[in-house]
Amino acid sequence: MATLEDRELALIGKVELRIALADSDLKLEAILKTFLAPLLLKLASEHVNVRNKVIKVCQHINTRILSPTIKIPVASLLSQFKEHSDTPLIRHFDLIYIQQGIDRLSKSERVELLPSIFHGLAADAARSLTHGAILLNLVFRLLPQLSLPPRGTKEDDDFRERLGFRENPTDSKFLATWLGKAILLNLVGNRPAAHATSIPFVNSCPGLSSGEYEVLTMGKKETWDSSKSVGINLSDTKITIAKFLASGAFTDEERFLPAIFASAEPDSRISSIGDDILKRTTTNISLEDPILLNELFRLYCGSEDTTDQKAPLPVNNSLKIRILGYLSKSNNAIKFSDNIVFIVENSLALGQANDGLAQFSGHGLKKSKLHSAIFSFMNWIARMGAPKDLELISPKLVYSLRDYIENQGWPQPKESLAHDPTELSLRGYAYECIGLLAKSSPKKLFWDPNIDMLRFLFHSLSLDGSGDNIPVSVEEALGSILNSFSDPMDTETLDALRNFFLENMKLQVGQSSLIHTNSKILRSPRFVTLRFSNRCLAYSDVVARWINLMALGSGPGERSEVIEEGKKGLDPYWYKMLHSSVTPSAQARENPSLVFFPDFVQLIEYFFSTSSPDEMDVDDPSTMENFPSKMITAYAPAVSYCRLALVAQAFSIAKSNPEIDANWEKQMESDITSNETSRQKIRSFLETLSRTEKGQFALSLYFKSCFDGMIWNNGEGLERCGEYFVEFFGVAPDSLAYNLSSGVIKIMESVNSNKIASRSIAAHALGLLASHESCSLETLHTIIGTLTKRVNSWKDAVGTEANRVHGSILSLAYLISRLSHRGRLRFIEEENINAFLSLVLEILESSKDNLLLEAALLSIDQFSIFSLDLPSRIKPPHSARLLLGRIVKMAKSGDEKATLALGHISMEFSEIEKDTDSIFTQILENLFALHEVRQPEFQFAVGEALSCVAIGWESKSLIVALDTGCAPPTTPIRSDTLSTTMDKILDDCKSTKPTMRKACSIWLLCLIQFCGHFPETVSRLRRCQTAFKNFLSDRDDLVQETASRGLTLLYEKGDKDLKDNLIHDLVFSFTGTNANLAGNVDNETQLFEPGALPTGDGSVSTYKDIMSLATEVGDPSLVYRFMSLATNNAIWSSRAAFGRFGLSNILSDSSIDGYLAKNPKLYPKLFRYRFDPNTNVQRSMNDIWMALVKDTGATVDKHFDYIMEDILKSVLGKEWRVRQASCAAIADLIQGRIIDKYEKYLSQIWTLAFKVLDDIKESVRTAAMNLCRVLTGTLIRNLESGHSHTTDAMLKNVMPFLMSPAGVEASAQEVQMFALDTVLKISKKAGAALRPFIPSLVERLIGLLSTLEPQAVNYLHLNASKYNLTEEKIDAARLVNVQSSPIMDAIEKCLDQLDEPTMKTLAPNLENAIKQAVGMPSKAGCSRVLVSLSTRHNNLFRPYADTFLQVLQRAVMDRNETVASAYASSAGYVARLASDEQILNLLSFSKKLYFDSEDRFAALSTEFLPFVFVVKHDNVEHAKELFEKTWNENVGGSRAIVLYLKEIIALAVEHMNSPRWGVKHTSALAIADIVSSSASELDIKNAQSLWEPLQQAIAGKTWDGKEEVLAAFAKFANTAYVNKNPQITQEMKKFMLREARRNNPLYQQHALRSVALFSESPNAPELSSEVFELVAPIIQPKGEEEDEMDVDSKKEGESTKTVAQAILVNALLALFSSINPELLDGQALEVRLTKVAELVQQVRPNATTSVQSVIFEGIKKMFDRMSKHRANNNKLKFERDEKSLIQFFQIIEPLDDGAEALRQKRCNAAEAIAQFSRSGNSLRLIQQAVREALSREKAISVQSGLERILEISSAAQSLSKS
């Protein structure tokens, strides 16, 4: 029995025999078709002999099938290949024959193989990479044969399923991947390995590994050599692949990477396809997918190992740029830190040329583009990366960027780059990236003792000269890292920063760099240095403050921002604001307002350093060593800053740290100058400090610095140094004066200064220092002698010498008074003192020099203050009463110093002498009498003087006057002066005299302030309250404000019991029950302007309102707090003394916290008040808020709902202030907060905001618009961030409202435009979140296209002909505007987000929009949407194509051609997706539309056009325009009137007698129009038919428009009918004259012109006599009594004079036209001419230019007409020596008068006269006048005319002689 092996061998043998016996190719082909595949199956036999036999047979077959005509059964072999995946040998032989036979198949047979090849392709390649390579090669060879369906068609949608990819997505993904690799394939540069002996190549193809390269090339050169028989064209294959990828065979995810590869190809045929794919797919790809990101990084980075079969090389530069573009859109890209570092380090490396990546880095433009893309990528990750991720990579990236810059050449670029603008611009980009990246890791990059990176950036700023934009980039980089220096740094780093900043501040532009000796400083780094110093170094840092002073001392050429930054650095409030985000220290947390000044001792030593205290001497210039000539401008600020540091340190030690706010410096100044407690704290601190050696040294040095500043530059002094010296002297320990006593003589130079401020302060300092016991008697006597000698010369002193006398008087006054106070007056002889006093008194009595008077007054003032016993020292002829009288006189003139002197003089007298004639009583009475002076500031001086009179040295106004450190002098006894003074003022407060009331309110306030510590004042506080309360209702604003301040001060002065009693009384006074206070104030007394304090239901305006508000929040004491808000006068903000009257001090009461904790109702009230439109209220409420609320954020969060609800109730309040404040408050409230906090209010906020957008008040609308912007900005930011929950919540609330009638359909334009703008922004940013709103949104936006079109476009469309335009051109422009409209862009964005459910909802909305669209833009928008859906979203739109094609059949019938064309075009696009049946319906509709249409109007034109012609003369403008347009569109000219003449006449005559005047006039005008437009074309019959209607039309009274009928009547005389019937002219003559005699001036002017027209007709009768009679009354001048007033007429504003002028002009025309030589003989003509000349001569003297012009033209026309008649009939002769000719010539003389145009008309008239003249007399007259005019004429044209007249006249003379 035969074995299996034998049977198999037998079968194979039979097949072999069959093959061998086949004697033709056809037989062999048939055998192979049947047996080849089964034969190859035997290769799976387990018997070797069988397999060998099969191979042997195959070898025989191979020899037989060489002929290309023999087909091989490729399909069966391919099927067998797929089925036997486990038998490699079978698959191998199958592929051999498939490869050999595939080219022998027909195109259709080859295409049918592709689905089989695709099926299981991924698995086939996985089993054998060699088989996979062969299959891919087959795909590349077959793809060109594959016909791709049109994109967007149903076939394209089914293409993926047809190829089998829908069931096998693994295969499509595999195929797409390898198609992409094929696009990357590049055969250029492949070379054999140096060590290779066979065919393998070393891979140099970017983007591919060696293994991938082998697969694509199959290890053969010939694979992609198109010149070979088996080769393929690579470029054509890539194009085919790109087109295949663009088809529906692949998903967006599959084709995305290959599309990127294609887009980077240099062949535009490929790249354009790739770009197109990316445009359609990118929106559907998630760039946050880690798998995709990993692949992109893998492609970019590749591998440096070219021998690794699996390691791909990096892609080329073009593709790298593309990849970076997509990485720069991914937030997750930052997580691939190693890859990012690799990209930057390798791509930015220059000068590397190894076998690795550098060989692919590229050069030139590509390299620059790559670097630019890298910088953009780094910019992206720096902005979007998480801090933790950035901290890992930023140091490496920063150093790579630095290497990049340095490799270009640094600080100056290499010569090779100096002329490469692209690379130099990238250099700036590199600096900016350093800044953005470095701020994420400051500790690693900057916090080291070397601060190397910071030095690099600063040196780059100073030295880099690459271009003008480089410093901008470096400054931007430094600005980026500035905020990263907020955390505390170690000591070494801080020391390095200090030294570095000091170095930078010393740099000068142009000097050589210390670091780079070959470079020079190009730009100063001072500004940036200051910013870093102020940020990095603590406010207590002495060096930092010195750096600020260096900025102030930079010199006059320094930039203003540098000086400004220096000033900011010295301001603790600015420093506090700058560092508000920095984590505060423990001490700062306890007191948030605390800012530590530098230590005073350290500050002084650093600024004004000297060796030691023992070496201090006035000759020692050490205080100015640090301030050379250029720095001297910083000296005074340095002294001032040290002073503030000293005071701050004194307050700090006394546990009363000053509040550092915006007004901290003013408050501190006030404390220093007027607060006794504060001065005592400073004095105690100085005494404590002086007990230590360093402290004593520092104080002495500060004292010396003030002194040196005062005497600087020969006494000119530096700003305020002298003031600080005097101020310091009054509180410093007495021992400090010893160090400066020997230099007192130097002050004499300042005393002699020409600056009054320097003299005054130096005199004060001299008095203090020379009176000190440390000053020797010899020096003292020398000074007094010098000063006395100069003072004695006061009478003769002028100019500079007078200034010195002024300074000397002041010096003696201060010196003598301080000697007296110190008890050292005994060292001066009494005679000298008395002599000086006498001199002062003499100056007061006799001098007229204001300076000397001021000095003398101050001397008396100082003597009185320090008790020199002035009354006893005044000797005759002087007396105290005379002195008092002189000072009182000065005081009454408004001199505040004289007023204060009165108060101080009273301190020399006792109140015991209180008789009516005593000086004390007179002083007091004179001060009271000063209430007549109206200046408010002056009354404060009176109040201060009264306090001195009342209690002397106990008055707090004299705190500063005590400047010697000694106890105050003893004041004469004062027991009841204060009581009587206050009683009198309180009584005078009841006065009705305005000046008295104002003065008393101010005096009372001053007495409470300066004498409030006395029992007499305290006991009268209730009476004071009554007085102030009464003043609150005063009509004077200042009195009201003073009263408000007074009430606040009363509350501050009282103890707890007094405060309670005051509140109790005030409450009772307001309620009206048992009031304890007298007065006439009621509940309705107004305090604030209405709306000044909005509360929600109304505003605080009356006391009753204040009480209600106080009751609401639960604390009646708030009444006093709110009183301080009624202060709007500038006087309060300008006087520092009243700074402590402010509201914030009162609200610091500790009881506030207690009641607020129980009554939080004040929070929403105050929060809204902070945004009040009134800046004063706003400022006050912010003060309240800052005093009450320590942590604004926490407080608002805690009470958020309560505040929001309260504000929302107020948004629509009755008062505009309430509405405006509420809008601003809501905007502030929601900013920076998560939406969850206010989501429930969002819809209500939008609704209210849009309502207020249409507010009647502009400022409220502005506030509402700002609120809407905040809402929109918040929404857009949330949309951009992509937070789905937040986005959905916001859109859910916002979109329905925006699409409502309150939004985009609002009646208010501002609301509508803002809503639309918001919708457009949302549509661009919302993405898929917008889908629920797309259907309604698209419909509304389409409607808005027409709604928002400017009205001017519609007007232009209706009046196109007026502007030489056509409706078609306008519509074309409108169509372009629609296509480029932002609304259309928004619609496109919405369509891009469509999905199937949304499209289903959109379809009926869109259909409705098409049907209801009214305006052309909306209809064009509908067509545009249909086109977009048909092309870009065809898969979604296909099910609805038939429906919309039916809708479009109705739409294309639109009247507007542009709209119809647009709809027709869109129908073509929709038809691509429609069914065959619907397309055939469309074709039938089109045929019917074309062939069956008819012009109905043309068929009925006989009926329509006559009616249209008549009605187009209607007096209603709109109707007239409409019918004129219809007429013009349907007729071809004037002949059409004749065509329809019979019908028109019949229709017009029928309605000529209509009772409706409008219809009657319309008919008359129609008849007139026929005559006017067709008179010359009318035959006798037609003209005859018009004669009767024309007479009927002209009959009756005048009406607007009748002048047109009359003009037509005149033209009728030219018709053939009149010519044939001359008798008609007599009837016409009667009509014309009758109409011309009508009394309507407006009508008469036109009637006279018609008479002239009629007279010129060849058929006209002779009517000159009648015309003379008609025009004579018009031409003859009127008497004065007949002159009419110049008034406006009823028509178009024509004045009476204008109308009269027109009548005169037309009368002259009629006059000249009436002369018809054909109807007159010679004598009659001469008579008529004489009459015309006489009439014209009456007009000529006063004729205007227009009248003269008519006269000259009429004369010319008349004589031309006579000359023409004489030429035809020589019988015309003149008698009497042509008298009339001479008259006419005299009328036009002189010929050279008037403008050139008028002279030309004179010349023409003269020429006509000369042409007609034949008499020697007239010709001689003409020649003489012409020659005279010719000698003066300059115009060439007139000269030519005059010369022509001479020629004519000469010829006429010759003719007459002959």
PDB file of C-alpha atoms in Angstrom, residues 809-944:
ATOM      1  CA  ILE A 809      16.507 141.850  63.164  1.00  0.00           C
ATOM      2  CA  LEU A 810      15.208 138.308  63.230  1.00  0.00           C
ATOM      3  CA  SER A 811      18.483 137.054  64.729  1.00  0.00           C
ATOM      4  CA  LEU A 812      18.439 139.653  67.525  1.00  0.00           C
ATOM      5  CA  ALA A 813      14.795 138.890  68.246  1.00  0.00           C
ATOM      6  CA  TYR A 814      15.447 135.154  68.577  1.00  0.00           C
ATOM      7  CA  LEU A 815      18.728 135.692  70.438  1.00  0.00           C
ATOM      8  CA  ILE A 816      17.444 138.175  73.039  1.00  0.00           C
ATOM      9  CA  SER A 817      14.237 136.199  73.662  1.00  0.00           C
ATOM     10  CA  ARG A 818      16.170 132.907  74.137  1.00  0.00           C
ATOM     11  CA  LEU A 819      18.752 134.593  76.369  1.00  0.00           C
ATOM     12  CA  SER A 820      15.877 135.809  78.486  1.00  0.00           C
ATOM     13  CA  HIS A 821      14.347 132.370  78.619  1.00  0.00           C
ATOM     14  CA  ARG A 822      17.658 130.761  79.542  1.00  0.00           C
ATOM     15  CA  GLY A 823      18.252 133.413  82.260  1.00  0.00           C
ATOM     16  CA  ARG A 824      21.292 134.849  80.495  1.00  0.00           C
ATOM     17  CA  LEU A 825      19.870 138.246  79.625  1.00  0.00           C
ATOM     18  CA  ARG A 826      22.162 139.778  82.169  1.00  0.00           C
ATOM     19  CA  PHE A 827      25.108 139.360  79.815  1.00  0.00           C
ATOM     20  CA  ILE A 828      23.623 142.037  77.552  1.00  0.00           C
ATOM     21  CA  GLU A 829      23.363 145.641  78.528  1.00  0.00           C
ATOM     22  CA  GLU A 830      19.838 146.866  79.091  1.00  0.00           C
ATOM     23  CA  GLU A 831      20.511 149.855  76.885  1.00  0.00           C
ATOM     24  CA  ASN A 832      21.176 147.614  73.916  1.00  0.00           C
ATOM     25  CA  ILE A 833      17.946 145.714  74.505  1.00  0.00           C
ATOM     26  CA  ASN A 834      15.902 148.875  74.883  1.00  0.00           C
ATOM     27  CA  ALA A 835      17.583 150.428  71.853  1.00  0.00           C
ATOM     28  CA  PHE A 836      16.731 147.404  69.735  1.00  0.00           C
ATOM     29  CA  LEU A 837      13.148 147.479  71.020  1.00  0.00           C
ATOM     30  CA  SER A 838      12.870 151.161  70.171  1.00  0.00           C
ATOM     31  CA  LEU A 839      14.225 150.450  66.691  1.00  0.00           C
ATOM     32  CA  VAL A 840      11.658 147.717  66.227  1.00  0.00           C
ATOM     33  CA  LEU A 841       8.845 149.985  67.333  1.00  0.00           C
ATOM     34  CA  GLU A 842      10.066 152.691  64.982  1.00  0.00           C
ATOM     35  CA  ILE A 843      10.052 150.247  62.084  1.00  0.00           C
ATOM     36  CA  LEU A 844       6.522 149.212  62.923  1.00  0.00           C
ATOM     37  CA  GLU A 845       5.373 152.806  63.016  1.00  0.00           C
ATOM     38  CA  SER A 846       7.198 154.263  60.021  1.00  0.00           C
ATOM     39  CA  SER A 847       8.558 151.603  57.678  1.00  0.00           C
ATOM     40  CA  LYS A 848       6.751 150.619  54.517  1.00  0.00           C
ATOM     41  CA  ASP A 849       9.045 147.667  53.735  1.00  0.00           C
ATOM     42  CA  ASN A 850       7.014 144.489  54.218  1.00  0.00           C
ATOM     43  CA  LEU A 851      10.070 142.409  55.112  1.00  0.00           C
ATOM     44  CA  LEU A 852      11.168 144.811  57.824  1.00  0.00           C
ATOM     45  CA  LEU A 853       7.614 145.051  59.144  1.00  0.00           C
ATOM     46  CA  GLU A 854       7.429 141.286  59.291  1.00  0.00           C
ATOM     47  CA  ALA A 855      10.757 141.109  61.150  1.00  0.00           C
ATOM     48  CA  ALA A 856       9.703 143.818  63.601  1.00  0.00           C
ATOM     49  CA  LEU A 857       6.382 142.079  64.233  1.00  0.00           C
ATOM     50  CA  LEU A 858       8.153 138.791  64.874  1.00  0.00           C
ATOM     51  CA  SER A 859      10.485 140.551  67.324  1.00  0.00           C
ATOM     52  CA  ILE A 860       7.529 141.843  69.344  1.00  0.00           C
ATOM     53  CA  ASP A 861       5.968 138.380  69.127  1.00  0.00           C
ATOM     54  CA  GLN A 862       9.079 136.613  70.432  1.00  0.00           C
ATOM     55  CA  PHE A 863       9.618 139.165  73.230  1.00  0.00           C
ATOM     56  CA  SER A 864       6.023 138.634  74.335  1.00  0.00           C
ATOM     57  CA  ILE A 865       6.148 134.841  74.244  1.00  0.00           C
ATOM     58  CA  PHE A 866       9.290 134.659  76.355  1.00  0.00           C
ATOM     59  CA  SER A 867       8.184 137.403  78.801  1.00  0.00           C
ATOM     60  CA  LEU A 868      10.710 140.198  78.382  1.00  0.00           C
ATOM     61  CA  ASP A 869       8.336 142.516  80.297  1.00  0.00           C
ATOM     62  CA  LEU A 870       7.508 144.374  77.150  1.00  0.00           C
ATOM     63  CA  PRO A 871       5.188 147.011  78.750  1.00  0.00           C
ATOM     64  CA  SER A 872       7.878 148.292  81.042  1.00  0.00           C
ATOM     65  CA  ARG A 873      10.542 148.413  78.326  1.00  0.00           C
ATOM     66  CA  ILE A 874       8.560 150.546  75.928  1.00  0.00           C
ATOM     67  CA  LYS A 875       9.619 154.148  76.427  1.00  0.00           C
ATOM     68  CA  PRO A 876       8.204 157.369  75.047  1.00  0.00           C
ATOM     69  CA  PRO A 877       7.555 158.466  72.407  1.00  0.00           C
ATOM     70  CA  HIS A 878       6.407 154.872  71.972  1.00  0.00           C
ATOM     71  CA  SER A 879       3.725 153.228  74.065  1.00  0.00           C
ATOM     72  CA  ALA A 880       2.027 149.875  74.439  1.00  0.00           C
ATOM     73  CA  ARG A 881      -1.269 151.276  73.214  1.00  0.00           C
ATOM     74  CA  LEU A 882       0.315 152.704  70.063  1.00  0.00           C
ATOM     75  CA  LEU A 883       1.960 149.325  69.460  1.00  0.00           C
ATOM     76  CA  LEU A 884      -1.360 147.581  69.990  1.00  0.00           C
ATOM     77  CA  GLY A 885      -3.080 149.903  67.564  1.00  0.00           C
ATOM     78  CA  ARG A 886      -0.500 149.294  64.862  1.00  0.00           C
ATOM     79  CA  ILE A 887      -0.720 145.516  65.222  1.00  0.00           C
ATOM     80  CA  VAL A 888      -4.515 145.578  65.311  1.00  0.00           C
ATOM     81  CA  LYS A 889      -4.501 147.528  62.056  1.00  0.00           C
ATOM     82  CA  MET A 890      -2.255 144.901  60.478  1.00  0.00           C
ATOM     83  CA  ALA A 891      -4.472 142.132  61.825  1.00  0.00           C
ATOM     84  CA  LYS A 892      -7.615 143.661  60.367  1.00  0.00           C
ATOM     85  CA  SER A 893      -5.979 143.555  56.940  1.00  0.00           C
ATOM     86  CA  GLY A 894      -5.872 139.761  57.205  1.00  0.00           C
ATOM     87  CA  ASP A 895      -2.323 139.348  58.539  1.00  0.00           C
ATOM     88  CA  GLU A 896      -2.295 136.057  60.461  1.00  0.00           C
ATOM     89  CA  LYS A 897       1.111 136.755  62.040  1.00  0.00           C
ATOM     90  CA  ALA A 898      -0.170 140.030  63.458  1.00  0.00           C
ATOM     91  CA  THR A 899      -3.200 138.217  64.850  1.00  0.00           C
ATOM     92  CA  LEU A 900      -1.029 135.640  66.582  1.00  0.00           C
ATOM     93  CA  ALA A 901       1.165 138.455  67.889  1.00  0.00           C
ATOM     94  CA  LEU A 902      -1.905 139.978  69.572  1.00  0.00           C
ATOM     95  CA  GLY A 903      -2.540 136.722  71.357  1.00  0.00           C
ATOM     96  CA  HIS A 904       1.082 136.441  72.419  1.00  0.00           C
ATOM     97  CA  ILE A 905       1.296 140.078  73.600  1.00  0.00           C
ATOM     98  CA  SER A 906      -1.642 139.394  75.922  1.00  0.00           C
ATOM     99  CA  MET A 907       0.568 136.927  77.767  1.00  0.00           C
ATOM    100  CA  GLU A 908       2.500 139.933  79.129  1.00  0.00           C
ATOM    101  CA  PHE A 909      -0.603 141.232  80.864  1.00  0.00           C
ATOM    102  CA  SER A 910      -2.675 139.950  83.764  1.00  0.00           C
ATOM    103  CA  GLU A 911      -6.389 139.457  83.573  1.00  0.00           C
ATOM    104  CA  ILE A 912      -6.647 141.379  86.866  1.00  0.00           C
ATOM    105  CA  GLU A 913      -6.362 144.551  84.785  1.00  0.00           C
ATOM    106  CA  LYS A 914      -9.669 143.698  83.240  1.00  0.00           C
ATOM    107  CA  ASP A 915     -11.189 147.128  83.174  1.00  0.00           C
ATOM    108  CA  THR A 916     -12.683 148.324  79.951  1.00  0.00           C
ATOM    109  CA  ASP A 917      -9.656 150.452  79.185  1.00  0.00           C
ATOM    110  CA  SER A 918      -6.964 147.929  79.952  1.00  0.00           C
ATOM    111  CA  ILE A 919      -4.704 146.644  77.200  1.00  0.00           C
ATOM    112  CA  PHE A 920      -5.669 143.055  78.010  1.00  0.00           C
ATOM    113  CA  THR A 921      -9.351 143.878  77.523  1.00  0.00           C
ATOM    114  CA  GLN A 922      -8.604 145.768  74.328  1.00  0.00           C
ATOM    115  CA  ILE A 923      -6.657 142.813  72.931  1.00  0.00           C
ATOM    116  CA  LEU A 924      -9.546 140.487  73.670  1.00  0.00           C
ATOM    117  CA  GLU A 925     -12.107 142.840  72.170  1.00  0.00           C
ATOM    118  CA  ASN A 926     -10.000 143.424  69.077  1.00  0.00           C
ATOM    119  CA  LEU A 927      -9.650 139.697  68.550  1.00  0.00           C
ATOM    120  CA  PHE A 928     -13.420 139.261  68.798  1.00  0.00           C
ATOM    121  CA  ALA A 929     -13.836 142.084  66.321  1.00  0.00           C
ATOM    122  CA  LEU A 930     -11.789 140.217  63.731  1.00  0.00           C
ATOM    123  CA  HIS A 931     -14.807 138.058  62.847  1.00  0.00           C
ATOM    124  CA  GLU A 932     -15.373 140.515  60.010  1.00  0.00           C
ATOM    125  CA  VAL A 933     -12.359 139.153  58.122  1.00  0.00           C
ATOM    126  CA  ARG A 934     -13.824 136.655  55.686  1.00  0.00           C
ATOM    127  CA  GLN A 935     -10.869 134.354  55.035  1.00  0.00           C
ATOM    128  CA  PRO A 936     -11.524 131.021  56.851  1.00  0.00           C
ATOM    129  CA  GLU A 937      -7.795 130.343  57.355  1.00  0.00           C
ATOM    130  CA  PHE A 938      -7.437 133.667  59.148  1.00  0.00           C
ATOM    131  CA  GLN A 939     -10.100 132.689  61.699  1.00  0.00           C
ATOM    132  CA  PHE A 940      -8.042 129.683  62.717  1.00  0.00           C
ATOM    133  CA  ALA A 941      -5.226 132.110  63.586  1.00  0.00           C
ATOM    134  CA  VAL A 942      -7.715 134.140  65.666  1.00  0.00           C
ATOM    135  CA  GLY A 943      -8.790 130.970  67.453  1.00  0.00           C
ATOM    136  CA  GLU A 944      -5.183 130.122  68.240  1.00  0.00           C
TER     137      GLU A 944
END
